[in-house]
mmCIF file of C-alpha atoms and ligand atoms in Angstrom:
data_model
loop_
_atom_site.group_PDB
_atom_site.id
_atom_site.type_symbol
_atom_site.label_atom_id
_atom_site.label_comp_id
_atom_site.label_asym_id
_atom_site.label_seq_id
_atom_site.Cartn_x
_atom_site.Cartn_y
_atom_site.Cartn_z
ATOM 1 C CA MET A 157 199.292 -27.360 48.571
ATOM 2 C CA ILE A 158 198.403 -23.872 49.813
ATOM 3 C CA PRO A 159 194.682 -24.283 50.620
ATOM 4 C CA TYR A 160 192.070 -21.705 49.560
ATOM 5 C CA GLY A 161 190.921 -21.396 53.150
ATOM 6 C CA ARG A 162 192.028 -22.763 56.480
ATOM 7 C CA GLN A 163 191.115 -22.486 60.157
ATOM 8 C CA HIS A 164 193.338 -20.570 62.566
ATOM 9 C CA ILE A 165 193.618 -22.332 65.936
ATOM 10 C CA THR A 166 195.486 -20.827 68.901
ATOM 11 C CA GLN A 167 196.567 -22.327 72.221
ATOM 12 C CA GLN A 168 193.735 -20.326 73.804
ATOM 13 C CA ASP A 169 191.249 -22.154 71.552
ATOM 14 C CA ILE A 170 192.742 -25.532 72.498
ATOM 15 C CA ASP A 171 192.607 -24.650 76.211
ATOM 16 C CA ALA A 172 188.964 -23.565 75.922
ATOM 17 C CA VAL A 173 187.964 -26.875 74.340
ATOM 18 C CA THR A 174 190.046 -28.880 76.827
ATOM 19 C CA GLU A 175 188.342 -27.119 79.702
ATOM 20 C CA VAL A 176 184.938 -28.234 78.420
ATOM 21 C CA LEU A 177 186.209 -31.805 78.006
ATOM 22 C CA GLN A 178 187.075 -31.807 81.695
ATOM 23 C CA SER A 179 183.767 -30.243 82.734
ATOM 24 C CA ASP A 180 180.364 -31.795 83.510
ATOM 25 C CA PHE A 181 178.724 -31.001 80.183
ATOM 26 C CA LEU A 182 179.802 -31.972 76.701
ATOM 27 C CA THR A 183 176.456 -30.853 75.335
ATOM 28 C CA GLN A 184 173.546 -28.755 76.632
ATOM 29 C CA GLY A 185 175.647 -26.918 79.204
ATOM 30 C CA PRO A 186 176.476 -23.263 79.818
ATOM 31 C CA VAL A 187 178.895 -22.586 76.950
ATOM 32 C CA VAL A 188 176.377 -22.732 74.092
ATOM 33 C CA PRO A 189 174.253 -19.927 75.630
ATOM 34 C CA ALA A 190 177.447 -17.978 76.342
ATOM 35 C CA PHE A 191 178.457 -18.274 72.692
ATOM 36 C CA GLU A 192 174.959 -17.235 71.617
ATOM 37 C CA GLN A 193 175.170 -14.202 73.899
ATOM 38 C CA ARG A 194 178.556 -13.308 72.423
ATOM 39 C CA LEU A 195 177.128 -13.304 68.909
ATOM 40 C CA CYS A 196 174.227 -11.120 70.058
ATOM 41 C CA LYS A 197 176.722 -8.695 71.520
ATOM 42 C CA LEU A 198 178.895 -8.694 68.394
ATOM 43 C CA THR A 199 175.982 -8.152 66.012
ATOM 44 C CA GLY A 200 173.405 -6.265 68.046
ATOM 45 C CA ALA A 201 170.774 -8.948 67.425
ATOM 46 C CA THR A 202 168.441 -9.737 70.332
ATOM 47 C CA TYR A 203 168.318 -13.523 69.996
ATOM 48 C CA ALA A 204 170.795 -16.122 68.780
ATOM 49 C CA VAL A 205 170.136 -19.816 68.248
ATOM 50 C CA ALA A 206 173.232 -21.975 67.848
ATOM 51 C CA ALA A 207 172.886 -25.003 65.596
ATOM 52 C CA SER A 208 174.884 -28.013 64.462
ATOM 53 C CA ASN A 209 175.821 -26.197 61.237
ATOM 54 C CA ALA A 210 174.586 -23.389 59.007
ATOM 55 C CA THR A 211 172.582 -25.813 56.882
ATOM 56 C CA SER A 212 170.495 -26.863 59.876
ATOM 57 C CA ALA A 213 170.239 -23.218 60.983
ATOM 58 C CA LEU A 214 168.896 -22.316 57.513
ATOM 59 C CA HIS A 215 166.406 -25.180 57.759
ATOM 60 C CA LEU A 216 165.268 -23.953 61.199
ATOM 61 C CA ALA A 217 165.003 -20.405 59.849
ATOM 62 C CA CYS A 218 162.779 -21.545 56.965
ATOM 63 C CA LEU A 219 160.573 -23.543 59.341
ATOM 64 C CA ALA A 220 160.300 -20.612 61.754
ATOM 65 C CA LEU A 221 159.043 -18.485 58.855
ATOM 66 C CA GLU A 222 156.530 -21.224 58.082
ATOM 67 C CA VAL A 223 158.012 -22.312 54.805
ATOM 68 C CA GLY A 224 156.162 -25.500 53.878
ATOM 69 C CA PRO A 225 154.835 -27.485 50.947
ATOM 70 C CA GLY A 226 153.889 -25.075 48.177
ATOM 71 C CA SER A 227 155.717 -22.069 49.666
ATOM 72 C CA ARG A 228 157.925 -20.177 47.257
ATOM 73 C CA VAL A 229 161.481 -19.417 48.310
ATOM 74 C CA TRP A 230 164.000 -17.506 46.199
ATOM 75 C CA THR A 231 167.751 -17.421 46.641
ATOM 76 C CA SER A 232 170.924 -16.749 44.685
ATOM 77 C CA PRO A 233 172.264 -19.284 42.181
ATOM 78 C CA ILE A 234 175.809 -18.243 43.112
ATOM 79 C CA SER A 235 175.976 -19.935 46.481
ATOM 80 C CA PHE A 236 176.603 -23.209 48.181
ATOM 81 C CA VAL A 237 173.751 -25.665 47.565
ATOM 82 C CA ALA A 238 172.601 -25.399 51.197
ATOM 83 C CA SER A 239 171.098 -21.939 50.508
ATOM 84 C CA ALA A 240 168.509 -23.613 48.282
ATOM 85 C CA ASN A 241 168.331 -27.090 49.830
ATOM 86 C CA CYS A 242 166.995 -25.649 53.105
ATOM 87 C CA ALA A 243 163.785 -24.645 51.314
ATOM 88 C CA LEU A 244 163.446 -28.031 49.616
ATOM 89 C CA TYR A 245 163.723 -29.743 53.026
ATOM 90 C CA CYS A 246 160.452 -27.954 53.847
ATOM 91 C CA GLY A 247 158.771 -29.065 50.630
ATOM 92 C CA ALA A 248 158.910 -25.551 49.197
ATOM 93 C CA ILE A 249 159.262 -24.491 45.574
ATOM 94 C CA ILE A 250 162.710 -22.999 45.060
ATOM 95 C CA ASP A 251 163.645 -20.406 42.467
ATOM 96 C CA PHE A 252 166.665 -18.211 41.833
ATOM 97 C CA VAL A 253 167.326 -14.522 41.269
ATOM 98 C CA ASP A 254 170.197 -13.590 38.964
ATOM 99 C CA VAL A 255 173.296 -11.843 40.332
ATOM 100 C CA GLU A 256 175.260 -8.636 39.861
ATOM 101 C CA PRO A 257 178.065 -9.153 37.351
ATOM 102 C CA ASP A 258 180.788 -7.723 39.605
ATOM 103 C CA SER A 259 180.031 -8.858 43.163
ATOM 104 C CA GLY A 260 178.123 -12.045 42.343
ATOM 105 C CA ASN A 261 175.542 -10.961 44.945
ATOM 106 C CA MET A 262 171.823 -11.091 44.233
ATOM 107 C CA SER A 263 170.913 -8.292 41.812
ATOM 108 C CA VAL A 264 168.179 -5.999 43.124
ATOM 109 C CA ILE A 265 167.351 -5.073 39.528
ATOM 110 C CA ALA A 266 166.795 -8.728 38.628
ATOM 111 C CA LEU A 267 164.890 -9.187 41.886
ATOM 112 C CA GLU A 268 162.547 -6.272 41.262
ATOM 113 C CA LYS A 269 161.816 -7.487 37.718
ATOM 114 C CA LYS A 270 161.177 -11.005 38.889
ATOM 115 C CA LEU A 271 158.860 -9.746 41.638
ATOM 116 C CA GLN A 272 156.836 -7.663 39.188
ATOM 117 C CA HIS A 273 156.470 -10.682 36.961
ATOM 118 C CA ALA A 274 155.627 -12.964 39.884
ATOM 119 C CA GLU A 275 152.986 -10.549 41.131
ATOM 120 C CA GLU A 276 151.255 -10.619 37.744
ATOM 121 C CA ASN A 277 151.252 -14.415 37.870
ATOM 122 C CA ASN A 278 150.293 -14.688 41.507
ATOM 123 C CA GLN A 279 153.561 -16.459 42.314
ATOM 124 C CA LEU A 280 155.211 -14.109 44.777
ATOM 125 C CA PRO A 281 157.778 -15.677 47.114
ATOM 126 C CA GLN A 282 157.127 -16.088 50.806
ATOM 127 C CA VAL A 283 160.813 -15.999 51.749
ATOM 128 C CA LEU A 284 163.911 -14.574 50.073
ATOM 129 C CA ILE A 285 167.402 -15.810 50.998
ATOM 130 C CA PRO A 286 170.042 -13.334 49.814
ATOM 131 C CA VAL A 287 173.613 -14.616 50.187
ATOM 132 C CA HIS A 288 176.465 -12.285 51.177
ATOM 133 C CA LEU A 289 179.000 -13.747 48.765
ATOM 134 C CA ALA A 290 182.620 -13.686 49.954
ATOM 135 C CA GLY A 291 181.534 -11.758 53.061
ATOM 136 C CA GLN A 292 180.147 -8.680 51.319
ATOM 137 C CA SER A 293 176.606 -7.710 52.236
ATOM 138 C CA CYS A 294 173.945 -7.585 49.548
ATOM 139 C CA ASN A 295 172.022 -4.351 49.000
ATOM 140 C CA MET A 296 169.852 -5.096 52.021
ATOM 141 C CA GLN A 297 168.080 -1.773 52.326
ATOM 142 C CA TYR A 298 166.694 -2.073 48.804
ATOM 143 C CA ILE A 299 165.825 -5.737 49.324
ATOM 144 C CA TYR A 300 164.032 -4.798 52.531
ATOM 145 C CA GLN A 301 162.027 -2.094 50.741
ATOM 146 C CA LEU A 302 160.978 -4.648 48.148
ATOM 147 C CA SER A 303 159.984 -7.053 50.927
ATOM 148 C CA VAL A 304 157.646 -4.445 52.389
ATOM 149 C CA ARG A 305 156.120 -3.786 48.992
ATOM 150 C CA TYR A 306 155.729 -7.436 47.938
ATOM 151 C CA GLY A 307 155.225 -9.007 51.348
ATOM 152 C CA PHE A 308 158.013 -11.548 51.634
ATOM 153 C CA ARG A 309 160.235 -12.397 54.620
ATOM 154 C CA ILE A 310 164.043 -12.362 54.532
ATOM 155 C CA ILE A 311 166.692 -14.822 55.715
ATOM 156 C CA GLU A 312 170.236 -13.532 55.174
ATOM 157 C CA ASP A 313 172.603 -16.381 54.380
ATOM 158 C CA ALA A 314 175.599 -14.688 56.002
ATOM 159 C CA SER A 315 177.655 -17.868 56.157
ATOM 160 C CA HIS A 316 180.592 -15.873 54.728
ATOM 161 C CA ALA A 317 179.952 -12.646 56.549
ATOM 162 C CA VAL A 318 180.551 -12.930 60.301
ATOM 163 C CA GLY A 319 182.353 -9.696 61.162
ATOM 164 C CA ALA A 320 181.122 -7.797 58.092
ATOM 165 C CA SER A 321 179.026 -4.663 58.280
ATOM 166 C CA TYR A 322 176.515 -2.773 56.171
ATOM 167 C CA GLN A 323 175.601 0.888 56.629
ATOM 168 C CA ASN A 324 177.484 0.941 59.939
ATOM 169 C CA SER A 325 175.629 -1.967 61.457
ATOM 170 C CA ALA A 326 176.992 -5.461 61.835
ATOM 171 C CA VAL A 327 175.769 -8.164 59.488
ATOM 172 C CA GLY A 328 173.638 -10.252 61.847
ATOM 173 C CA SER A 329 171.871 -7.252 63.381
ATOM 174 C CA CYS A 330 168.837 -8.197 61.229
ATOM 175 C CA GLN A 331 168.206 -4.518 60.576
ATOM 176 C CA TYR A 332 166.768 -5.441 57.176
ATOM 177 C CA SER A 333 165.839 -9.088 57.668
ATOM 178 C CA ASP A 334 163.932 -11.511 59.853
ATOM 179 C CA ILE A 335 166.778 -13.959 60.446
ATOM 180 C CA THR A 336 170.498 -14.012 59.691
ATOM 181 C CA VAL A 337 172.472 -17.255 59.512
ATOM 182 C CA PHE A 338 176.220 -17.679 60.074
ATOM 183 C CA SER A 339 178.397 -20.719 59.345
ATOM 184 C CA PHE A 340 181.343 -21.789 61.467
ATOM 185 C CA HIS A 341 182.760 -24.386 59.091
ATOM 186 C CA PRO A 342 186.598 -24.431 59.272
ATOM 187 C CA VAL A 343 187.056 -22.486 56.034
ATOM 188 C CA LYS A 344 184.746 -19.690 57.211
ATOM 189 C CA ILE A 345 185.726 -16.595 59.236
ATOM 190 C CA ILE A 346 185.578 -18.212 62.683
ATOM 191 C CA THR A 347 185.054 -21.904 63.288
ATOM 192 C CA THR A 348 183.429 -24.401 65.628
ATOM 193 C CA ALA A 349 184.471 -27.332 63.347
ATOM 194 C CA GLU A 350 180.836 -27.806 62.328
ATOM 195 C CA GLY A 351 178.449 -25.149 63.505
ATOM 196 C CA GLY A 352 176.032 -22.413 62.651
ATOM 197 C CA MET A 353 173.919 -19.713 64.250
ATOM 198 C CA ALA A 354 170.603 -18.076 63.478
ATOM 199 C CA LEU A 355 170.112 -14.532 64.750
ATOM 200 C CA THR A 356 166.857 -12.619 64.992
ATOM 201 C CA ASN A 357 165.211 -9.734 66.804
ATOM 202 C CA GLN A 358 161.838 -11.492 66.943
ATOM 203 C CA ALA A 359 161.116 -13.547 70.063
ATOM 204 C CA VAL A 360 158.556 -15.739 68.278
ATOM 205 C CA LEU A 361 161.080 -16.781 65.648
ATOM 206 C CA ALA A 362 163.783 -17.487 68.245
ATOM 207 C CA GLU A 363 161.367 -19.664 70.254
ATOM 208 C CA LYS A 364 160.329 -21.649 67.201
ATOM 209 C CA MET A 365 163.933 -22.276 66.197
ATOM 210 C CA GLN A 366 164.892 -23.289 69.752
ATOM 211 C CA LEU A 367 162.030 -25.759 69.888
ATOM 212 C CA LEU A 368 162.722 -27.321 66.496
ATOM 213 C CA ARG A 369 166.481 -27.496 67.166
ATOM 214 C CA SER A 370 165.839 -30.077 69.874
ATOM 215 C CA HIS A 371 163.133 -32.526 68.685
ATOM 216 C CA GLY A 372 160.271 -30.061 69.124
ATOM 217 C CA ILE A 373 160.518 -30.796 72.850
ATOM 218 C CA THR A 374 159.893 -28.238 75.588
ATOM 219 C CA ARG A 375 160.402 -28.240 79.321
ATOM 220 C CA ALA A 376 158.820 -24.793 79.715
ATOM 221 C CA ASP A 377 155.528 -25.005 81.658
ATOM 222 C CA GLU A 378 154.041 -22.064 79.801
ATOM 223 C CA LEU A 379 154.374 -23.875 76.470
ATOM 224 C CA MET A 380 152.803 -27.131 77.659
ATOM 225 C CA THR A 381 149.290 -28.266 76.759
ATOM 226 C CA GLU A 382 148.538 -29.514 80.285
ATOM 227 C CA PRO A 383 150.045 -29.052 83.759
ATOM 228 C CA SER A 384 153.446 -30.665 84.192
ATOM 229 C CA HIS A 385 153.427 -34.213 85.666
ATOM 230 C CA GLY A 386 156.565 -33.381 87.659
ATOM 231 C CA SER A 387 160.091 -32.156 87.232
ATOM 232 C CA TRP A 388 160.957 -35.037 84.859
ATOM 233 C CA TYR A 389 158.217 -33.982 82.471
ATOM 234 C CA TYR A 390 158.656 -32.657 78.981
ATOM 235 C CA GLN A 391 156.389 -32.429 76.002
ATOM 236 C CA GLN A 392 157.009 -32.886 72.317
ATOM 237 C CA LEU A 393 154.929 -30.247 70.615
ATOM 238 C CA GLN A 394 156.242 -30.512 67.070
ATOM 239 C CA LEU A 395 158.300 -32.783 64.874
ATOM 240 C CA GLY A 396 161.720 -31.251 65.476
ATOM 241 C CA PHE A 397 165.279 -32.351 64.894
ATOM 242 C CA ASN A 398 168.513 -32.820 66.746
ATOM 243 C CA TYR A 399 170.269 -29.769 65.358
ATOM 244 C CA ARG A 400 172.068 -28.838 68.583
ATOM 245 C CA MET A 401 175.572 -27.449 68.864
ATOM 246 C CA THR A 402 177.825 -29.156 71.419
ATOM 247 C CA GLU A 403 179.644 -27.454 74.298
ATOM 248 C CA LEU A 404 182.958 -28.336 72.642
ATOM 249 C CA GLN A 405 181.953 -26.542 69.463
ATOM 250 C CA ALA A 406 180.646 -23.542 71.380
ATOM 251 C CA ALA A 407 183.851 -23.316 73.441
ATOM 252 C CA LEU A 408 185.909 -23.193 70.263
ATOM 253 C CA GLY A 409 183.578 -20.601 68.751
ATOM 254 C CA LEU A 410 183.522 -18.456 71.878
ATOM 255 C CA SER A 411 187.300 -18.452 72.005
ATOM 256 C CA GLN A 412 187.593 -17.710 68.279
ATOM 257 C CA SER A 413 185.033 -14.922 68.472
ATOM 258 C CA GLU A 414 187.323 -12.997 70.832
ATOM 259 C CA ARG A 415 189.664 -12.547 67.881
ATOM 260 C CA LEU A 416 186.964 -11.709 65.336
ATOM 261 C CA SER A 417 187.981 -8.109 64.683
ATOM 262 C CA GLU A 418 191.644 -9.131 64.565
ATOM 263 C CA ILE A 419 190.818 -11.855 62.029
ATOM 264 C CA ILE A 420 188.844 -9.440 59.834
ATOM 265 C CA LYS A 421 191.693 -6.908 59.938
ATOM 266 C CA LYS A 422 194.179 -9.592 58.981
ATOM 267 C CA ARG A 423 192.020 -10.701 56.049
ATOM 268 C CA GLN A 424 191.711 -7.111 54.902
ATOM 269 C CA LEU A 425 195.490 -6.663 55.025
ATOM 270 C CA LEU A 426 195.942 -9.797 52.937
ATOM 271 C CA VAL A 427 193.346 -8.507 50.466
ATOM 272 C CA ALA A 428 195.162 -5.157 50.245
ATOM 273 C CA SER A 429 198.384 -7.019 49.365
ATOM 274 C CA TYR A 430 196.605 -9.041 46.699
ATOM 275 C CA GLN A 431 195.121 -5.877 45.190
ATOM 276 C CA GLN A 432 198.657 -4.448 44.850
ATOM 277 C CA LEU A 433 200.290 -7.658 43.679
ATOM 278 C CA LEU A 434 197.640 -8.322 41.044
ATOM 279 C CA ALA A 435 197.151 -4.797 39.706
ATOM 280 C CA GLY A 436 197.715 -4.669 35.964
ATOM 281 C CA LEU A 437 196.874 -8.316 35.297
ATOM 282 C CA PRO A 438 193.919 -9.089 32.981
ATOM 283 C CA LEU A 439 191.648 -9.631 35.986
ATOM 284 C CA GLU A 440 188.735 -7.930 37.684
ATOM 285 C CA LEU A 441 189.550 -7.686 41.382
ATOM 286 C CA PRO A 442 186.914 -7.493 44.123
ATOM 287 C CA SER A 443 185.773 -4.027 45.129
ATOM 288 C CA VAL A 444 183.698 -3.101 48.131
ATOM 289 C CA PRO A 445 181.046 -0.335 48.101
ATOM 290 C CA LYS A 446 181.681 2.504 50.559
ATOM 291 C CA ASP A 447 178.750 1.619 52.821
ATOM 292 C CA ARG A 448 180.060 -1.884 53.540
ATOM 293 C CA ILE A 449 182.876 -3.666 55.361
ATOM 294 C CA CYS A 450 183.561 -7.008 53.713
ATOM 295 C CA ALA A 451 184.590 -9.922 55.928
ATOM 296 C CA PHE A 452 186.512 -11.424 52.974
ATOM 297 C CA HIS A 453 185.761 -15.069 53.524
ATOM 298 C CA LEU A 454 186.829 -15.486 49.890
ATOM 299 C CA TYR A 455 189.022 -13.588 47.482
ATOM 300 C CA ILE A 456 187.353 -14.090 44.109
ATOM 301 C CA VAL A 457 189.038 -12.739 40.985
ATOM 302 C CA ARG A 458 187.360 -12.676 37.579
ATOM 303 C CA LEU A 459 189.372 -13.410 34.443
ATOM 304 C CA ALA A 460 188.986 -10.932 31.609
ATOM 305 C CA ASP A 461 189.187 -13.866 29.194
ATOM 306 C CA LYS A 462 187.020 -16.718 30.371
ATOM 307 C CA THR A 463 188.499 -19.142 27.833
ATOM 308 C CA GLN A 464 191.667 -19.072 29.974
ATOM 309 C CA ARG A 465 189.948 -20.095 33.179
ATOM 310 C CA LYS A 466 190.412 -23.853 33.058
ATOM 311 C CA ALA A 467 194.073 -23.665 31.978
ATOM 312 C CA VAL A 468 194.878 -20.976 34.557
ATOM 313 C CA PHE A 469 193.132 -22.974 37.273
ATOM 314 C CA ASP A 470 195.018 -26.157 36.373
ATOM 315 C CA LYS A 471 198.387 -24.354 36.212
ATOM 316 C CA LEU A 472 197.851 -22.854 39.662
ATOM 317 C CA ARG A 473 196.845 -26.222 41.086
ATOM 318 C CA SER A 474 199.970 -27.836 39.624
ATOM 319 C CA ALA A 475 202.003 -25.037 41.191
ATOM 320 C CA GLY A 476 200.690 -26.158 44.596
ATOM 321 C CA ILE A 477 198.089 -23.420 44.913
ATOM 322 C CA GLY A 478 194.720 -24.696 46.107
ATOM 323 C CA VAL A 479 192.564 -22.351 44.063
ATOM 324 C CA ASN A 480 188.845 -23.039 43.941
ATOM 325 C CA VAL A 481 185.639 -21.861 42.272
ATOM 326 C CA HIS A 482 182.811 -20.270 44.287
ATOM 327 C CA TYR A 483 180.336 -21.283 43.079
ATOM 328 C CA ILE A 484 179.084 -23.688 40.468
ATOM 329 C CA PRO A 485 175.572 -22.248 39.900
ATOM 330 C CA ILE A 486 173.111 -24.225 42.011
ATOM 331 C CA HIS A 487 170.571 -24.462 39.193
ATOM 332 C CA SER A 488 173.153 -26.316 37.062
ATOM 333 C CA GLN A 489 173.516 -29.151 39.578
ATOM 334 C CA PRO A 490 172.052 -32.442 38.306
ATOM 335 C CA TYR A 491 169.629 -32.573 41.231
ATOM 336 C CA TYR A 492 168.262 -29.161 40.283
ATOM 337 C CA GLN A 493 168.319 -29.937 36.555
ATOM 338 C CA ALA A 494 166.152 -32.947 37.372
ATOM 339 C CA GLN A 495 163.677 -30.490 38.937
ATOM 340 C CA GLY A 496 163.469 -28.636 35.634
ATOM 341 C CA PHE A 497 166.141 -25.932 35.971
ATOM 342 C CA ARG A 498 168.188 -25.240 32.848
ATOM 343 C CA TRP A 499 171.448 -23.595 31.851
ATOM 344 C CA GLY A 500 170.763 -20.208 30.295
ATOM 345 C CA THR A 501 168.140 -19.149 32.813
ATOM 346 C CA TYR A 502 170.419 -16.940 34.943
ATOM 347 C CA PRO A 503 172.912 -15.499 32.449
ATOM 348 C CA MET A 504 174.775 -13.233 34.885
ATOM 349 C CA ALA A 505 175.326 -16.074 37.330
ATOM 350 C CA GLU A 506 176.531 -18.322 34.533
ATOM 351 C CA GLN A 507 178.868 -15.665 33.174
ATOM 352 C CA PHE A 508 180.200 -15.021 36.687
ATOM 353 C CA TYR A 509 180.799 -18.746 37.172
ATOM 354 C CA GLU A 510 182.744 -19.042 33.925
ATOM 355 C CA THR A 511 185.228 -16.304 34.817
ATOM 356 C CA ILE A 512 185.930 -16.792 38.537
ATOM 357 C CA ILE A 513 188.795 -18.244 40.546
ATOM 358 C CA SER A 514 189.076 -18.027 44.351
ATOM 359 C CA LEU A 515 192.662 -17.418 45.475
ATOM 360 C CA PRO A 516 193.877 -18.668 48.869
ATOM 361 C CA LEU A 517 192.889 -16.421 51.769
ATOM 362 C CA TYR A 518 193.189 -17.278 55.454
ATOM 363 C CA PRO A 519 194.825 -15.604 58.460
ATOM 364 C CA GLU A 520 198.096 -17.538 58.342
ATOM 365 C CA LEU A 521 198.728 -16.920 54.642
ATOM 366 C CA THR A 522 202.081 -15.101 54.340
ATOM 367 C CA LEU A 523 203.131 -12.257 52.076
ATOM 368 C CA GLU A 524 205.728 -14.615 50.538
ATOM 369 C CA GLN A 525 202.978 -17.060 49.654
ATOM 370 C CA GLN A 526 200.879 -14.247 48.226
ATOM 371 C CA SER A 527 203.799 -13.064 46.088
ATOM 372 C CA TYR A 528 204.292 -16.626 44.866
ATOM 373 C CA ILE A 529 200.576 -16.938 44.058
ATOM 374 C CA ALA A 530 200.600 -13.597 42.199
ATOM 375 C CA GLU A 531 203.689 -14.584 40.211
ATOM 376 C CA GLN A 532 202.231 -17.975 39.273
ATOM 377 C CA LEU A 533 198.977 -16.300 38.282
ATOM 378 C CA ARG A 534 200.869 -13.786 36.128
ATOM 379 C CA LEU A 535 202.715 -16.648 34.388
ATOM 380 C CA ALA A 536 199.516 -18.633 33.929
ATOM 381 C CA LEU A 537 197.748 -15.646 32.352
ATOM 382 C CA ALA A 538 200.669 -14.769 30.061
HETATM 383 C C1 LIG B 731 179.230 -22.901 54.072
HETATM 384 C C2 LIG B 731 177.947 -22.413 53.583
HETATM 385 C C3 LIG B 731 176.724 -22.951 54.001
HETATM 386 C C4 LIG B 731 176.628 -24.183 54.835
HETATM 387 O O1 LIG B 731 177.330 -24.075 56.011
HETATM 388 P P1 LIG B 731 177.541 -25.368 56.916
HETATM 389 O O2 LIG B 731 177.901 -24.770 58.242
HETATM 390 O O3 LIG B 731 178.670 -26.141 56.303
HETATM 391 O O4 LIG B 731 176.286 -26.126 56.947
HETATM 392 C C5 LIG B 731 175.556 -22.346 53.569
HETATM 393 N N1 LIG B 731 175.579 -21.293 52.748
HETATM 394 C C6 LIG B 731 176.740 -20.768 52.306
HETATM 395 C C7 LIG B 731 176.691 -19.576 51.424
HETATM 396 C C8 LIG B 731 177.954 -21.325 52.695
HETATM 397 O O5 LIG B 731 179.087 -20.830 52.215
#
């Protein structure tokens, strides 16, 4: 089966991990901060906090922005469940903003309407989590303007978008947000096996996330409530978690990050081939606005005739092509339905869901495989 996404591991990656295995530290050593520094350099953000995965990084980000019981958090229904779950971990009230019909990203029109309505009802959100679907940035400048007007904070779920850019600045720079979160799951752009990172330009937020990442414990004298008892001393100031990234993970990520621009270029080449191979089929292909560079974590096509989706999907799977669907709307999940969400509430998201198929896209995909995929897709649509 040709998978929809797959990690790309080089000998250099293997050597980097092996070196850590033979070193003094498997966790809490020098490589995690080096990886954090690398991400700061790549994005222009001032602070980076590595975490065990993007889900824990999103949780830390919510906590740093003081999301708690009763807080309102809004995100996109077209995302992985973690984008919403992170708010529920904090006891918050989650809600969704409908998406643009073409990109599947949060619609600023729907957002503005929902904000106006929420203001009238005194139910404005405290935090908004836009998701850069497939690696394409949302309309962050507009979202930021709305945040100033309505007074909410912003966490970018950029799990798909390491290496992407928006208005000539890297996604992760937090130009229009408080915190940006990346995922390093193996199907994402670069991997640490499991891993995530929260970036911010605000020292207070970075400190809070660092503290909560490791049990709420500090060894910094200036944060302690009384003078240190000695060099063994630490204090637990809050109820934190063990959300740390290991040295092994960081070594893999650091090594992978050296190839980031190469990986993005390769993905863009593969996308260009798909666009040619699939032209003329009854599909809507992804298109990227001029002010953005898409990292292309996913290649999502939309079928002109949604009644064909299931049959086309099944035919491709039986032809050995590991197509997928990104995403099943979060509000349709049984857990969310049990919280009162209903089908029909976010029509654009639901329509998007019904028409989409993600085709395989990863650095080692070959042109021959792409031609095979295109041919099978043509047959399936015929
Ligand atoms: C993958 C993903 C996550 C979760 O990432 P993990 O590193 O697996 O925790 C969150 N949000 C989105 C949009 C994702 O695609």
